[in-house]
Amino acid sequence: MREPGNYPTEPLKCWGKAKELRPKFYEAYIKAHERGGIRYAGSTGGPHGFMCGFGKDVYNLCGEPYGATIAWHKDFAAQCEEACEKKGIARDLCGYLRNYWGSVILDKFILPDGTIIDEFPKPDLSITFHLCCSHAKWYQYACELEGDVPLFAIDISGRGNIWKGYEEHSINYLTQQLSEAIEWGEKVTGRKFNDELFIEGFNNEIESGSRWAEVCTYNQAIPAPLDEKTMYSLYVFNAMCPQWKESADFYRELRDEVADRVSRGIAAVAKERYRIMTDSQPPWAFLNIFRFMEREYGVVSLGSITYESGFACWDMTEDGKLVPLKTPKELGLEIKNREDALRIYAEYRIGGWRLFNIWCSSQMKSELLKKGVEQWKADAVIFHLNKGCEGVAIGQMENRLDLIEAGIPVTTFEGNMADSRDFDYARTLSRIETFLQSQGLGKLSP
């Protein structure tokens, strides 16, 4: 703990562009048919750069960001969750999945500003990377609800050691599936796959992820130039539309602005004196818990190395530090044909998103968290015991013990990223406040 800072702070200059880009994404999907285009649905982190090969007018809806949008509007979220429960769908399934299914069942679609459209915009097809246990089944049932929508699920089996990289057979396996997806997509869409559009899309996708990784590394500075609540509004384009040129351009501009903030000592929290990291999606309907910590105690949350930072493209140094992954252009990789393009794309999709391997190993997640605390100069970790996501919840209590054994202060709170009925706001604030006071932090003077 340090004495409260007195750092200069200022709004992000590119904040307005972020606010413009998000509704543009939803508008493009909703109005795709009016423009003669194609709509597809699938998971966050799906093969979005790959799908560019079917045309510049192919627009996607990502289930997790849409589920989070629903969660923010908790009254509509409750309607979606209750619609699922009436169909006998279990409450312990993925919270985003239940919000998405409920929206389809109700045949209503909500926009980020809370506007509700009385008809769910049905996709023409669904294609998804199967990153977690729910993805393929998520879209299988959604396609049935929507009326026999064609589905193609691509197995991301490239689970490996975060530090050691990936075996050749994993790259080969994903490359083969992508090749099969081209044949399937051509039959479903009636369009020929365009290699140049694919390469353009995946270059934007990797550029977006690599530039976001650079943004995240700047939060190692003291004072931190960004806070986690703000980062939630910035990382999301890597989840929704990283294949767009507008996204890659935005992340370059954001990177440059954040670098400038660090050089000038601009802080996200003017009175920063204590730094925490988190480990999960937040309870979206209650993000003001972050503002409470900032306002009352001078605590800045640096972000989650296993969530919004996980959507960056990362590489590892020999000593285990996270560094932004260089893009194919930066490495001077030559793409001679479709096979080269598919293979390079597979390598980047498996390698760049390596942090998601923590879902397969509690020990690996503990090691990553410890290294993250050291690299980002965090003082403590707060675990959200998230009933809405089985993937991030695996091994959390073991992670807690591992960090405590390493001398890192830890606290937890229970909740659900998508279902506000599983969250006790007053109790959570009390737990966080008690923990901060146990670390020697008193409330800041007015």
Coordinates of C-alpha atoms in Angstrom, one line a residue, residues 29-395:
Y29 CA -26.0 -7.6 -38.1
I30 CA -29.6 -6.6 -37.8
K31 CA -29.7 -4.8 -41.2
A32 CA -27.5 -7.3 -43.1
H33 CA -30.5 -8.7 -45.1
E34 CA -31.6 -5.3 -46.1
R35 CA -28.1 -4.8 -47.7
G36 CA -28.1 -8.2 -49.4
G37 CA -25.7 -9.6 -46.8
I38 CA -25.4 -12.7 -44.7
R39 CA -25.9 -13.1 -40.9
Y40 CA -24.1 -15.7 -38.8
A41 CA -24.0 -16.4 -35.1
G42 CA -21.3 -18.0 -33.0
S43 CA -19.1 -17.8 -30.0
T44 CA -16.8 -15.0 -29.0
G45 CA -13.5 -15.8 -30.5
G46 CA -15.1 -17.6 -33.3
P47 CA -13.5 -17.8 -36.8
H48 CA -14.4 -14.2 -37.7
G49 CA -11.4 -13.4 -39.9
F50 CA -12.0 -16.7 -41.6
M51 CA -15.7 -15.9 -42.3
C52 CA -14.6 -12.7 -44.2
G53 CA -13.7 -15.1 -47.0
F54 CA -17.4 -15.4 -47.8
G55 CA -17.8 -11.6 -48.5
K56 CA -17.5 -8.1 -47.1
D57 CA -21.2 -8.2 -46.3
V58 CA -21.1 -11.1 -43.9
Y59 CA -22.0 -10.0 -40.3
N60 CA -21.9 -11.8 -37.1
L61 CA -23.6 -11.9 -33.7
C62 CA -21.4 -13.2 -30.8
G63 CA -23.3 -14.9 -28.1
E64 CA -21.2 -13.9 -25.1
P65 CA -21.2 -10.1 -25.7
Y66 CA -24.9 -10.3 -26.5
G67 CA -25.5 -12.2 -23.3
A68 CA -23.5 -9.6 -21.4
T69 CA -25.6 -6.8 -23.0
I70 CA -28.7 -8.6 -21.8
A71 CA -27.2 -8.9 -18.3
W72 CA -26.6 -5.2 -18.1
H73 CA -30.3 -4.6 -18.6
K74 CA -31.2 -6.8 -15.7
D75 CA -35.0 -6.5 -16.0
F76 CA -34.8 -7.9 -19.6
A77 CA -32.3 -10.5 -18.4
A78 CA -34.7 -11.7 -15.8
Q79 CA -37.3 -12.2 -18.5
C80 CA -34.9 -14.2 -20.6
E81 CA -33.8 -16.4 -17.6
E82 CA -37.4 -17.1 -16.6
A83 CA -38.3 -18.0 -20.2
C84 CA -35.5 -20.6 -20.1
E85 CA -36.6 -22.0 -16.7
K86 CA -40.2 -22.4 -18.0
K87 CA -38.7 -24.7 -20.7
G88 CA -36.9 -26.7 -18.0
I89 CA -33.4 -25.3 -18.8
A90 CA -31.2 -25.7 -15.7
R91 CA -30.0 -22.5 -13.8
D92 CA -26.5 -23.9 -13.5
L93 CA -25.8 -23.6 -17.2
C94 CA -23.7 -20.8 -18.7
G95 CA -25.3 -17.5 -17.8
Y96 CA -24.7 -16.0 -21.2
L97 CA -26.1 -19.0 -22.9
R98 CA -29.3 -18.8 -20.9
N99 CA -29.7 -15.1 -21.6
Y100 CA -29.2 -15.8 -25.4
W101 CA -31.6 -18.7 -25.5
G102 CA -34.1 -16.7 -23.5
S103 CA -33.9 -13.9 -26.0
V104 CA -34.6 -16.3 -28.8
I105 CA -37.4 -18.0 -27.0
L106 CA -39.1 -14.6 -26.3
D107 CA -38.4 -13.6 -29.9
K108 CA -37.1 -10.3 -28.6
F109 CA -33.7 -8.6 -29.2
I110 CA -32.2 -5.9 -27.0
L111 CA -29.7 -3.3 -28.2
P112 CA -26.9 -1.8 -26.0
D113 CA -29.0 1.3 -25.3
G114 CA -31.9 -0.8 -24.0
T115 CA -34.1 -0.6 -27.1
I116 CA -36.0 -3.9 -27.5
I117 CA -36.8 -5.1 -31.0
D118 CA -39.9 -7.4 -31.2
E119 CA -38.3 -10.0 -33.4
F120 CA -35.0 -11.8 -32.9
P121 CA -32.8 -11.4 -36.0
K122 CA -32.4 -15.0 -37.1
P123 CA -29.0 -15.9 -38.4
D124 CA -28.6 -17.6 -41.8
L125 CA -26.0 -20.0 -40.3
S126 CA -24.1 -20.6 -37.2
I127 CA -20.4 -21.4 -37.0
T128 CA -18.4 -21.5 -33.8
F129 CA -15.1 -22.4 -32.3
H130 CA -15.7 -24.9 -29.5
L131 CA -13.6 -23.2 -26.9
C132 CA -15.5 -24.3 -23.8
C133 CA -17.9 -27.1 -22.9
S134 CA -21.0 -25.2 -23.9
H135 CA -20.2 -23.7 -27.3
A136 CA -21.3 -26.4 -29.8
K137 CA -24.3 -27.3 -27.7
W138 CA -25.2 -23.7 -27.2
Y139 CA -25.6 -23.1 -31.0
Q140 CA -27.1 -26.6 -31.6
Y141 CA -30.1 -25.7 -29.4
A142 CA -30.2 -22.1 -30.6
C143 CA -30.4 -23.4 -34.2
E144 CA -33.2 -25.7 -33.3
L145 CA -35.1 -22.9 -31.6
E146 CA -34.6 -20.6 -34.6
G147 CA -35.8 -23.3 -37.1
D148 CA -33.1 -25.6 -38.4
V149 CA -30.3 -23.1 -39.0
P150 CA -27.2 -24.8 -40.4
L151 CA -24.4 -25.3 -37.8
F152 CA -20.7 -26.0 -38.1
A153 CA -18.7 -26.4 -34.9
I154 CA -14.9 -26.3 -35.0
D155 CA -13.1 -28.1 -32.2
I156 CA -10.2 -26.1 -30.7
S157 CA -8.4 -29.0 -29.2
G158 CA -5.1 -27.3 -29.1
R159 CA -4.9 -27.3 -25.4
G160 CA -1.3 -27.2 -24.3
N161 CA 1.1 -25.7 -21.8
I162 CA 0.8 -21.9 -21.7
W163 CA 4.6 -21.7 -21.4
K164 CA 5.7 -24.3 -23.9
G165 CA 3.5 -23.7 -26.9
Y166 CA 1.6 -26.2 -29.0
E167 CA 2.2 -29.5 -30.8
E168 CA 2.1 -29.8 -34.5
H169 CA -0.9 -32.1 -34.5
S170 CA -3.0 -29.4 -32.9
I171 CA -2.2 -27.0 -35.7
N172 CA -2.8 -29.7 -38.3
Y173 CA -6.2 -30.6 -36.8
L174 CA -7.5 -27.0 -36.8
T175 CA -6.2 -26.4 -40.3
Q176 CA -8.1 -29.4 -41.6
Q177 CA -11.3 -28.3 -39.9
L178 CA -11.1 -24.9 -41.4
S179 CA -10.6 -26.4 -44.8
E180 CA -13.7 -28.5 -44.3
A181 CA -15.6 -25.4 -43.1
I182 CA -14.9 -23.7 -46.5
E183 CA -16.6 -26.5 -48.4
W184 CA -19.5 -26.5 -45.9
G185 CA -19.8 -22.7 -46.1
E186 CA -19.8 -22.6 -49.9
K187 CA -22.7 -25.0 -49.9
V188 CA -24.7 -23.1 -47.2
T189 CA -24.1 -19.6 -48.6
G190 CA -24.0 -20.3 -52.3
R191 CA -20.8 -18.2 -52.4
K192 CA -17.2 -19.1 -53.4
F193 CA -14.6 -18.6 -50.7
N194 CA -12.3 -15.6 -51.4
D195 CA -8.8 -16.1 -50.2
E196 CA -7.9 -12.4 -50.4
L197 CA -10.8 -11.3 -48.3
F198 CA -10.0 -14.1 -45.8
I199 CA -6.4 -12.9 -45.5
E200 CA -7.5 -9.3 -45.1
G201 CA -10.0 -10.3 -42.4
F202 CA -7.6 -12.4 -40.4
N203 CA -4.8 -9.7 -40.6
N204 CA -7.3 -7.3 -39.0
E205 CA -8.2 -9.9 -36.4
I206 CA -4.6 -10.5 -35.3
E207 CA -3.8 -6.8 -35.5
S208 CA -6.7 -6.1 -33.1
G209 CA -5.6 -8.7 -30.7
S210 CA -1.9 -7.8 -30.7
R211 CA -2.6 -4.1 -30.3
W212 CA -5.0 -4.8 -27.4
A213 CA -2.2 -6.8 -25.8
E214 CA 0.0 -3.7 -26.0
V215 CA -2.7 -1.7 -24.4
C216 CA -2.9 -4.2 -21.5
T217 CA 0.8 -4.1 -20.9
Y218 CA 0.7 -0.4 -20.4
N219 CA -1.3 -1.0 -17.3
Q220 CA 1.9 -2.3 -15.6
A221 CA 2.8 1.4 -15.2
I222 CA 2.2 3.2 -11.9
P223 CA -0.2 5.0 -12.0
A224 CA -2.3 2.7 -14.2
P225 CA -3.6 4.6 -17.2
L226 CA -6.8 2.4 -17.4
D227 CA -9.2 0.9 -14.9
E228 CA -11.0 -2.4 -15.4
K229 CA -14.5 -0.9 -15.7
T230 CA -13.3 1.2 -18.6
M231 CA -11.4 -1.7 -20.1
Y232 CA -14.7 -3.7 -20.3
S233 CA -15.9 -1.2 -22.9
L234 CA -12.6 -1.4 -24.8
Y235 CA -11.7 -5.0 -25.0
V236 CA -15.1 -6.0 -26.4
F237 CA -14.3 -5.3 -30.1
N238 CA -11.8 -8.2 -29.9
A239 CA -14.7 -10.3 -28.8
M240 CA -17.3 -9.1 -31.4
C241 CA -15.7 -7.8 -34.5
P242 CA -11.8 -8.0 -34.5
Q243 CA -12.0 -8.8 -38.3
W244 CA -13.2 -5.3 -39.0
K245 CA -10.7 -2.7 -40.2
E246 CA -12.4 -0.2 -38.0
S247 CA -11.5 -2.4 -35.0
A248 CA -7.8 -2.7 -35.9
D249 CA -7.7 1.0 -36.5
F250 CA -9.3 1.7 -33.2
Y251 CA -6.9 -0.4 -31.3
R252 CA -3.9 1.2 -32.9
E253 CA -5.3 4.6 -31.9
L254 CA -6.1 3.4 -28.4
R255 CA -2.6 1.9 -28.0
D256 CA -1.0 5.2 -29.0
E257 CA -3.2 7.2 -26.6
V258 CA -2.6 4.9 -23.7
A259 CA 1.2 5.1 -24.4
D260 CA 0.9 8.9 -24.3
R261 CA -1.0 8.7 -21.0
V262 CA 1.8 6.6 -19.4
S263 CA 4.4 9.1 -20.7
R264 CA 2.6 12.0 -19.1
G265 CA 1.6 10.1 -15.9
I266 CA -2.1 10.3 -16.5
A267 CA -4.0 8.0 -14.1
A268 CA -7.2 6.2 -14.4
V269 CA -7.7 6.7 -10.6
A270 CA -6.3 10.0 -9.4
K271 CA -5.8 8.8 -5.8
E272 CA -4.4 5.4 -6.7
R273 CA -2.6 3.7 -3.7
Y274 CA -3.6 0.0 -4.0
R275 CA -3.7 -2.2 -7.1
I276 CA -5.8 -5.4 -7.6
M277 CA -6.4 -7.9 -10.3
T278 CA -9.5 -10.0 -10.9
D279 CA -10.0 -13.4 -12.4
S280 CA -13.3 -13.6 -14.1
Q281 CA -16.2 -11.9 -15.9
P282 CA -17.8 -9.3 -13.7
P283 CA -21.4 -9.2 -12.4
W284 CA -22.4 -7.0 -15.3
A285 CA -25.4 -5.4 -13.6
F286 CA -23.3 -4.2 -10.7
L287 CA -20.1 -2.7 -12.2
N288 CA -20.2 0.2 -9.7
I289 CA -18.4 -2.1 -7.2
F290 CA -15.3 -0.9 -9.1
R291 CA -16.2 2.7 -8.7
F292 CA -16.8 2.1 -5.0
M293 CA -13.3 0.8 -4.5
E294 CA -11.8 3.7 -6.5
R295 CA -13.8 6.4 -4.8
E296 CA -13.7 5.2 -1.2
Y297 CA -10.3 3.6 -1.0
G298 CA -8.1 4.6 -3.9
V299 CA -8.0 1.1 -5.3
V300 CA -7.5 0.6 -9.1
S301 CA -8.5 -2.7 -10.7
L302 CA -5.9 -3.4 -13.4
G303 CA -8.1 -5.9 -15.2
S304 CA -8.3 -9.7 -15.4
I305 CA -5.4 -11.5 -16.9
T306 CA -7.8 -14.4 -17.5
Y307 CA -10.7 -12.4 -19.0
E308 CA -10.4 -9.2 -20.9
S309 CA -6.6 -9.5 -21.2
G310 CA -7.3 -13.1 -22.4
F311 CA -8.9 -11.7 -25.5
A312 CA -5.5 -10.2 -26.5
C313 CA -2.9 -12.1 -28.7
W314 CA -0.1 -13.0 -26.4
D315 CA 3.4 -14.5 -26.7
M316 CA 5.7 -15.6 -23.9
T317 CA 9.4 -14.7 -23.3
E318 CA 11.8 -17.4 -22.1
D319 CA 11.4 -16.3 -18.5
G320 CA 7.6 -16.6 -18.7
K321 CA 6.6 -13.0 -19.2
L322 CA 3.5 -12.1 -21.3
V323 CA 4.4 -9.9 -24.3
P324 CA 2.2 -8.9 -27.3
L325 CA 2.3 -11.4 -30.1
K326 CA 3.9 -10.1 -33.3
T327 CA 1.5 -10.0 -36.3
P328 CA 2.3 -12.0 -39.5
K329 CA 3.2 -8.7 -41.2
E330 CA 5.6 -7.8 -38.4
L331 CA 7.3 -11.2 -38.8
G332 CA 7.4 -10.9 -42.5
L333 CA 5.5 -14.2 -43.1
E334 CA 4.8 -14.9 -46.7
I335 CA 1.4 -16.3 -47.6
K336 CA 1.6 -18.1 -50.9
N337 CA -1.7 -19.9 -51.1
R338 CA -4.8 -20.9 -49.2
E339 CA -3.1 -23.7 -47.4
D340 CA -0.5 -21.3 -46.0
A341 CA -3.2 -18.8 -45.0
L342 CA -5.3 -21.5 -43.2
R343 CA -2.2 -22.8 -41.3
I344 CA -1.0 -19.4 -40.2
Y345 CA -4.5 -18.5 -39.1
A346 CA -4.7 -21.8 -37.1
E347 CA -1.3 -21.1 -35.5
Y348 CA -2.4 -17.6 -34.4
R349 CA -5.8 -18.7 -33.2
I350 CA -4.4 -21.4 -31.0
G351 CA -1.2 -19.7 -30.0
G352 CA -2.4 -16.2 -29.5
W353 CA -5.3 -17.2 -27.3
R354 CA -3.1 -19.4 -25.2
L355 CA -4.4 -18.0 -21.9
F356 CA -7.6 -20.0 -22.3
N357 CA -5.7 -23.1 -21.5
I358 CA -6.1 -22.3 -17.9
W359 CA -9.6 -23.8 -18.2
C360 CA -7.8 -27.2 -18.4
S361 CA -5.5 -26.8 -15.4
S362 CA -6.0 -25.2 -12.0
Q363 CA -2.2 -25.3 -11.4
M364 CA -1.6 -23.5 -14.7
K365 CA -4.1 -20.8 -13.8
S366 CA -2.4 -20.3 -10.4
E367 CA 1.0 -19.9 -12.0
L368 CA -0.4 -17.4 -14.5
L369 CA -2.1 -15.4 -11.8
K370 CA 1.1 -15.3 -9.7
K371 CA 3.1 -14.1 -12.8
G372 CA 0.4 -11.6 -13.6
V373 CA 0.5 -10.1 -10.1
E374 CA 4.3 -9.7 -10.4
Q375 CA 4.3 -8.3 -13.9
W376 CA 1.4 -5.9 -13.3
K377 CA 2.6 -4.9 -9.8
A378 CA -0.7 -5.8 -8.2
D379 CA -1.1 -5.9 -4.4
A380 CA -4.0 -8.4 -4.3
V381 CA -6.4 -10.5 -6.2
I382 CA -10.2 -10.5 -5.9
F383 CA -11.9 -13.7 -7.1
H384 CA -15.5 -13.6 -8.4
L385 CA -16.9 -17.0 -7.6
N386 CA -18.9 -16.9 -10.8
K387 CA -21.9 -19.2 -10.9
G388 CA -22.5 -18.2 -14.5
C389 CA -19.3 -19.6 -16.1
E390 CA -18.1 -23.1 -15.4
G391 CA -14.9 -22.4 -17.3
V392 CA -13.5 -19.6 -15.2
A393 CA -14.9 -21.1 -12.0
I394 CA -12.9 -24.4 -12.3
G395 CA -10.3 -24.5 -9.5

